[in-house]
């Protein structure tokens, strides 16, 4: 794979990742990386204010090299190790399919983090019903978006295109709508060349 194509695919994947997870994703570049952008590319995915995973994209992504975990930090060691394992598994599957993997990796990370958090809360509650739980942050309530999906994909050579449409009334709702669509469909998480039109 040529350098330019690999870089273009990595940048497009990062752009889609930022659209799907605007609150959690922070892109970072090494001080030596001045425009035009070049490898390696970095992105931090925050699971909590004190817990993040830094993903690295290097030349060859996504055909010969998958998403890499370059570092992670969290006071919740066991939980974070489960997250990193989920990311590596998703990255390996995407590499085998030779597709972009940032969305799938971050979705797997968030799902693992949330599942583990629920498990801890339930376990603590079962141990002693008298324990006073710290109030959990309540999620921002955004009305569920109704998506309309095309009945049949448009197929051209080896590519398949499937349209999804919804009505949104604010930029914030765009982010939640994309997240709702992507989180609910593992096939979309593995999709390449996703396009968002406002």
PDB file of C-alpha atoms in Angstrom, residues 6-193:
ATOM      1  CA  UNK A   6      -2.486   4.655   3.852  1.00  0.00           C
ATOM      2  CA  UNK A   7      -2.308   8.176   5.300  1.00  0.00           C
ATOM      3  CA  UNK A   8      -5.567   9.186   3.607  1.00  0.00           C
ATOM      4  CA  UNK A   9      -7.383   6.152   5.009  1.00  0.00           C
ATOM      5  CA  UNK A  10      -5.991   6.741   8.506  1.00  0.00           C
ATOM      6  CA  UNK A  11      -7.001  10.421   8.459  1.00  0.00           C
ATOM      7  CA  UNK A  12     -10.497   9.543   7.196  1.00  0.00           C
ATOM      8  CA  UNK A  13     -10.834   6.948   9.948  1.00  0.00           C
ATOM      9  CA  UNK A  14      -9.792   9.498  12.583  1.00  0.00           C
ATOM     10  CA  UNK A  15     -12.277  12.015  11.199  1.00  0.00           C
ATOM     11  CA  UNK A  16     -15.105   9.491  11.439  1.00  0.00           C
ATOM     12  CA  UNK A  17     -13.992   8.530  14.939  1.00  0.00           C
ATOM     13  CA  UNK A  18     -14.162  12.162  16.038  1.00  0.00           C
ATOM     14  CA  UNK A  19     -17.643  12.505  14.548  1.00  0.00           C
ATOM     15  CA  UNK A  20     -18.887   9.390  16.326  1.00  0.00           C
ATOM     16  CA  UNK A  21     -17.210  10.071  19.687  1.00  0.00           C
ATOM     17  CA  UNK A  22     -16.743  13.866  19.956  1.00  0.00           C
ATOM     18  CA  UNK A  23     -16.558  13.888  23.767  1.00  0.00           C
ATOM     19  CA  UNK A  24     -14.157  10.955  24.083  1.00  0.00           C
ATOM     20  CA  UNK A  25     -11.668  11.486  21.239  1.00  0.00           C
ATOM     21  CA  UNK A  26      -8.728  13.865  21.335  1.00  0.00           C
ATOM     22  CA  UNK A  27      -6.269  13.728  18.457  1.00  0.00           C
ATOM     23  CA  UNK A  28      -2.647  14.336  19.238  1.00  0.00           C
ATOM     24  CA  UNK A  29       0.378  14.554  17.030  1.00  0.00           C
ATOM     25  CA  UNK A  30       4.024  14.471  17.961  1.00  0.00           C
ATOM     26  CA  UNK A  31       5.692  17.911  18.115  1.00  0.00           C
ATOM     27  CA  UNK A  32       7.685  17.099  14.984  1.00  0.00           C
ATOM     28  CA  UNK A  33       4.526  16.535  12.904  1.00  0.00           C
ATOM     29  CA  UNK A  34       3.787  19.775  11.082  1.00  0.00           C
ATOM     30  CA  UNK A  35       1.362  20.059   8.166  1.00  0.00           C
ATOM     31  CA  UNK A  36       1.102  18.218   5.922  1.00  0.00           C
ATOM     32  CA  UNK A  37       0.175  15.383   8.301  1.00  0.00           C
ATOM     33  CA  UNK A  38       2.382  12.335   8.392  1.00  0.00           C
ATOM     34  CA  UNK A  39       2.700   9.042  10.222  1.00  0.00           C
ATOM     35  CA  UNK A  40       2.579   8.204  13.035  1.00  0.00           C
ATOM     36  CA  UNK A  41      -0.845   9.606  13.957  1.00  0.00           C
ATOM     37  CA  UNK A  42      -2.151   9.464  17.521  1.00  0.00           C
ATOM     38  CA  UNK A  43      -5.585   9.686  19.082  1.00  0.00           C
ATOM     39  CA  UNK A  44      -6.540   9.495  22.763  1.00  0.00           C
ATOM     40  CA  UNK A  45      -9.849   7.840  23.609  1.00  0.00           C
ATOM     41  CA  UNK A  46     -11.143   8.893  27.044  1.00  0.00           C
ATOM     42  CA  UNK A  47     -13.310   6.382  28.890  1.00  0.00           C
ATOM     43  CA  UNK A  48     -13.436   8.545  32.024  1.00  0.00           C
ATOM     44  CA  UNK A  49     -11.725  11.794  33.055  1.00  0.00           C
ATOM     45  CA  UNK A  50      -8.860   9.800  34.573  1.00  0.00           C
ATOM     46  CA  UNK A  51      -8.781   6.895  32.108  1.00  0.00           C
ATOM     47  CA  UNK A  52      -7.718   6.883  28.464  1.00  0.00           C
ATOM     48  CA  UNK A  53      -6.176   4.737  25.760  1.00  0.00           C
ATOM     49  CA  UNK A  54      -3.876   6.255  23.143  1.00  0.00           C
ATOM     50  CA  UNK A  55      -4.206   4.685  19.707  1.00  0.00           C
ATOM     51  CA  UNK A  56      -1.437   4.857  17.127  1.00  0.00           C
ATOM     52  CA  UNK A  57      -1.752   4.639  13.353  1.00  0.00           C
ATOM     53  CA  UNK A  58       1.405   3.873  11.395  1.00  0.00           C
ATOM     54  CA  UNK A  59       2.283   3.509   7.733  1.00  0.00           C
ATOM     55  CA  UNK A  60       0.550   0.521   6.184  1.00  0.00           C
ATOM     56  CA  UNK A  61      -2.712   1.075   8.067  1.00  0.00           C
ATOM     57  CA  UNK A  62      -5.198  -0.601   7.562  1.00  0.00           C
ATOM     58  CA  UNK A  63      -3.951  -3.197   5.047  1.00  0.00           C
ATOM     59  CA  UNK A  64      -0.721  -4.426   6.630  1.00  0.00           C
ATOM     60  CA  UNK A  65      -0.828  -2.848  10.100  1.00  0.00           C
ATOM     61  CA  UNK A  66      -3.813  -2.450  12.403  1.00  0.00           C
ATOM     62  CA  UNK A  67      -4.621   0.042  15.118  1.00  0.00           C
ATOM     63  CA  UNK A  68      -1.952  -0.063  17.826  1.00  0.00           C
ATOM     64  CA  UNK A  69      -2.311   0.752  21.535  1.00  0.00           C
ATOM     65  CA  UNK A  70       0.651   3.022  22.252  1.00  0.00           C
ATOM     66  CA  UNK A  71      -0.176   3.742  25.906  1.00  0.00           C
ATOM     67  CA  UNK A  72      -2.987   3.796  28.438  1.00  0.00           C
ATOM     68  CA  UNK A  73      -3.615   5.229  31.882  1.00  0.00           C
ATOM     69  CA  UNK A  74      -6.243   4.484  34.503  1.00  0.00           C
ATOM     70  CA  UNK A  75      -6.461   3.971  38.253  1.00  0.00           C
ATOM     71  CA  UNK A  76      -8.725   0.997  37.419  1.00  0.00           C
ATOM     72  CA  UNK A  77      -6.023  -1.462  36.355  1.00  0.00           C
ATOM     73  CA  UNK A  78      -8.108  -4.613  35.815  1.00  0.00           C
ATOM     74  CA  UNK A  79     -10.839  -2.734  33.989  1.00  0.00           C
ATOM     75  CA  UNK A  80      -8.327  -0.998  31.720  1.00  0.00           C
ATOM     76  CA  UNK A  81      -6.527  -4.266  30.940  1.00  0.00           C
ATOM     77  CA  UNK A  82      -9.876  -5.705  29.773  1.00  0.00           C
ATOM     78  CA  UNK A  83     -10.391  -2.619  27.591  1.00  0.00           C
ATOM     79  CA  UNK A  84      -6.943  -2.946  26.008  1.00  0.00           C
ATOM     80  CA  UNK A  85      -7.563  -6.648  25.316  1.00  0.00           C
ATOM     81  CA  UNK A  86     -10.891  -5.757  23.632  1.00  0.00           C
ATOM     82  CA  UNK A  87      -9.173  -3.125  21.485  1.00  0.00           C
ATOM     83  CA  UNK A  88      -6.432  -5.525  20.412  1.00  0.00           C
ATOM     84  CA  UNK A  89      -8.997  -8.204  19.532  1.00  0.00           C
ATOM     85  CA  UNK A  90     -11.058  -5.757  17.444  1.00  0.00           C
ATOM     86  CA  UNK A  91      -7.890  -4.426  15.767  1.00  0.00           C
ATOM     87  CA  UNK A  92      -6.785  -7.945  14.878  1.00  0.00           C
ATOM     88  CA  UNK A  93     -10.193  -8.787  13.360  1.00  0.00           C
ATOM     89  CA  UNK A  94     -10.203  -5.583  11.315  1.00  0.00           C
ATOM     90  CA  UNK A  95      -6.650  -6.220  10.096  1.00  0.00           C
ATOM     91  CA  UNK A  96      -7.637  -9.728   8.998  1.00  0.00           C
ATOM     92  CA  UNK A  97     -10.492  -8.176   7.001  1.00  0.00           C
ATOM     93  CA  UNK A  98      -8.142  -5.375   5.853  1.00  0.00           C
ATOM     94  CA  UNK A  99     -10.568  -2.658   6.926  1.00  0.00           C
ATOM     95  CA  UNK A 100     -10.221   0.467   9.028  1.00  0.00           C
ATOM     96  CA  UNK A 101     -10.558  -0.413  12.684  1.00  0.00           C
ATOM     97  CA  UNK A 102     -10.656   2.733  14.818  1.00  0.00           C
ATOM     98  CA  UNK A 103     -14.456   2.757  15.184  1.00  0.00           C
ATOM     99  CA  UNK A 104     -14.627  -0.935  15.994  1.00  0.00           C
ATOM    100  CA  UNK A 105     -11.764  -0.613  18.497  1.00  0.00           C
ATOM    101  CA  UNK A 106     -13.294   2.366  20.301  1.00  0.00           C
ATOM    102  CA  UNK A 107     -16.762   0.813  20.312  1.00  0.00           C
ATOM    103  CA  UNK A 108     -15.283  -2.381  21.810  1.00  0.00           C
ATOM    104  CA  UNK A 109     -13.365  -0.310  24.368  1.00  0.00           C
ATOM    105  CA  UNK A 110     -16.442   1.635  25.430  1.00  0.00           C
ATOM    106  CA  UNK A 111     -18.617  -1.477  25.588  1.00  0.00           C
ATOM    107  CA  UNK A 112     -16.037  -3.319  27.710  1.00  0.00           C
ATOM    108  CA  UNK A 113     -15.566  -0.311  29.995  1.00  0.00           C
ATOM    109  CA  UNK A 114     -19.314   0.110  30.495  1.00  0.00           C
ATOM    110  CA  UNK A 115     -19.951  -3.619  30.984  1.00  0.00           C
ATOM    111  CA  UNK A 116     -17.179  -3.811  33.548  1.00  0.00           C
ATOM    112  CA  UNK A 117     -18.505  -0.705  35.332  1.00  0.00           C
ATOM    113  CA  UNK A 118     -22.017  -2.194  35.516  1.00  0.00           C
ATOM    114  CA  UNK A 119     -20.583  -5.458  36.829  1.00  0.00           C
ATOM    115  CA  UNK A 120     -18.702  -3.659  39.601  1.00  0.00           C
ATOM    116  CA  UNK A 121     -21.790  -1.672  40.626  1.00  0.00           C
ATOM    117  CA  UNK A 122     -23.947  -4.824  40.694  1.00  0.00           C
ATOM    118  CA  UNK A 123     -21.327  -6.766  42.655  1.00  0.00           C
ATOM    119  CA  UNK A 124     -20.977  -4.007  45.234  1.00  0.00           C
ATOM    120  CA  UNK A 125     -24.738  -3.745  45.549  1.00  0.00           C
ATOM    121  CA  UNK A 126     -25.102  -7.532  46.012  1.00  0.00           C
ATOM    122  CA  UNK A 127     -22.395  -7.652  48.687  1.00  0.00           C
ATOM    123  CA  UNK A 128     -24.182  -5.263  50.988  1.00  0.00           C
ATOM    124  CA  UNK A 129     -27.492  -3.566  50.341  1.00  0.00           C
ATOM    125  CA  UNK A 130     -26.667  -1.025  53.061  1.00  0.00           C
ATOM    126  CA  UNK A 131     -23.703   0.408  51.113  1.00  0.00           C
ATOM    127  CA  UNK A 132     -24.469   3.908  49.971  1.00  0.00           C
ATOM    128  CA  UNK A 133     -23.504   4.159  46.330  1.00  0.00           C
ATOM    129  CA  UNK A 134     -21.987   7.329  44.957  1.00  0.00           C
ATOM    130  CA  UNK A 135     -24.428   8.852  42.500  1.00  0.00           C
ATOM    131  CA  UNK A 136     -23.515   7.931  38.965  1.00  0.00           C
ATOM    132  CA  UNK A 137     -23.346  10.647  36.349  1.00  0.00           C
ATOM    133  CA  UNK A 138     -26.614  10.547  34.497  1.00  0.00           C
ATOM    134  CA  UNK A 139     -26.250  10.567  30.748  1.00  0.00           C
ATOM    135  CA  UNK A 140     -27.433  13.594  28.828  1.00  0.00           C
ATOM    136  CA  UNK A 141     -30.910  12.850  27.554  1.00  0.00           C
ATOM    137  CA  UNK A 142     -31.124  13.238  23.810  1.00  0.00           C
ATOM    138  CA  UNK A 143     -34.220  12.007  22.018  1.00  0.00           C
ATOM    139  CA  UNK A 144     -33.670   8.776  20.131  1.00  0.00           C
ATOM    140  CA  UNK A 145     -33.208   9.409  16.425  1.00  0.00           C
ATOM    141  CA  UNK A 146     -35.239   7.400  13.955  1.00  0.00           C
ATOM    142  CA  UNK A 147     -32.983   6.075  11.194  1.00  0.00           C
ATOM    143  CA  UNK A 148     -34.253   5.029   7.771  1.00  0.00           C
ATOM    144  CA  UNK A 149     -32.060   2.493   6.006  1.00  0.00           C
ATOM    145  CA  UNK A 150     -32.150   1.579   2.328  1.00  0.00           C
ATOM    146  CA  UNK A 151     -33.660  -1.842   1.611  1.00  0.00           C
ATOM    147  CA  UNK A 152     -30.878  -2.987  -0.699  1.00  0.00           C
ATOM    148  CA  UNK A 153     -27.236  -1.913  -0.858  1.00  0.00           C
ATOM    149  CA  UNK A 154     -25.825  -0.456  -4.055  1.00  0.00           C
ATOM    150  CA  UNK A 155     -23.041  -2.800  -5.226  1.00  0.00           C
ATOM    151  CA  UNK A 156     -20.273  -1.662  -7.549  1.00  0.00           C
ATOM    152  CA  UNK A 157     -17.435  -4.109  -8.192  1.00  0.00           C
ATOM    153  CA  UNK A 158     -16.360  -5.289  -4.728  1.00  0.00           C
ATOM    154  CA  UNK A 159     -17.799  -2.281  -2.886  1.00  0.00           C
ATOM    155  CA  UNK A 160     -21.186  -2.146  -1.236  1.00  0.00           C
ATOM    156  CA  UNK A 161     -22.896   1.142  -0.342  1.00  0.00           C
ATOM    157  CA  UNK A 162     -25.817   1.335   2.069  1.00  0.00           C
ATOM    158  CA  UNK A 163     -27.574   4.634   2.812  1.00  0.00           C
ATOM    159  CA  UNK A 164     -28.886   5.626   6.245  1.00  0.00           C
ATOM    160  CA  UNK A 165     -30.920   8.813   6.699  1.00  0.00           C
ATOM    161  CA  UNK A 166     -32.296  10.627   9.730  1.00  0.00           C
ATOM    162  CA  UNK A 167     -33.601  14.052  10.660  1.00  0.00           C
ATOM    163  CA  UNK A 168     -31.613  16.087  13.189  1.00  0.00           C
ATOM    164  CA  UNK A 169     -32.211  19.575  14.501  1.00  0.00           C
ATOM    165  CA  UNK A 170     -28.836  20.493  16.014  1.00  0.00           C
ATOM    166  CA  UNK A 171     -25.142  19.780  15.631  1.00  0.00           C
ATOM    167  CA  UNK A 172     -25.107  18.024  19.012  1.00  0.00           C
ATOM    168  CA  UNK A 173     -27.868  15.715  17.827  1.00  0.00           C
ATOM    169  CA  UNK A 174     -25.719  14.808  14.791  1.00  0.00           C
ATOM    170  CA  UNK A 175     -23.049  13.380  17.100  1.00  0.00           C
ATOM    171  CA  UNK A 176     -25.554  11.411  19.157  1.00  0.00           C
ATOM    172  CA  UNK A 177     -27.328  10.149  16.041  1.00  0.00           C
ATOM    173  CA  UNK A 178     -24.062   8.898  14.510  1.00  0.00           C
ATOM    174  CA  UNK A 179     -23.106   7.242  17.764  1.00  0.00           C
ATOM    175  CA  UNK A 180     -26.517   5.569  18.001  1.00  0.00           C
ATOM    176  CA  UNK A 181     -26.222   4.261  14.441  1.00  0.00           C
ATOM    177  CA  UNK A 182     -22.648   3.011  14.765  1.00  0.00           C
ATOM    178  CA  UNK A 183     -22.908   1.552  18.288  1.00  0.00           C
ATOM    179  CA  UNK A 184     -25.920  -0.486  17.291  1.00  0.00           C
ATOM    180  CA  UNK A 185     -24.356  -2.188  14.269  1.00  0.00           C
ATOM    181  CA  UNK A 186     -21.048  -4.083  14.289  1.00  0.00           C
ATOM    182  CA  UNK A 187     -21.072  -4.221  10.485  1.00  0.00           C
ATOM    183  CA  UNK A 188     -21.053  -0.406  10.351  1.00  0.00           C
ATOM    184  CA  UNK A 189     -18.221  -0.327  12.881  1.00  0.00           C
ATOM    185  CA  UNK A 190     -16.104  -2.262  10.405  1.00  0.00           C
ATOM    186  CA  UNK A 191     -17.245  -0.260   7.371  1.00  0.00           C
ATOM    187  CA  UNK A 192     -14.652   1.667   5.407  1.00  0.00           C
ATOM    188  CA  UNK A 193     -15.081   5.072   3.819  1.00  0.00           C
TER     189      UNK A 193
END
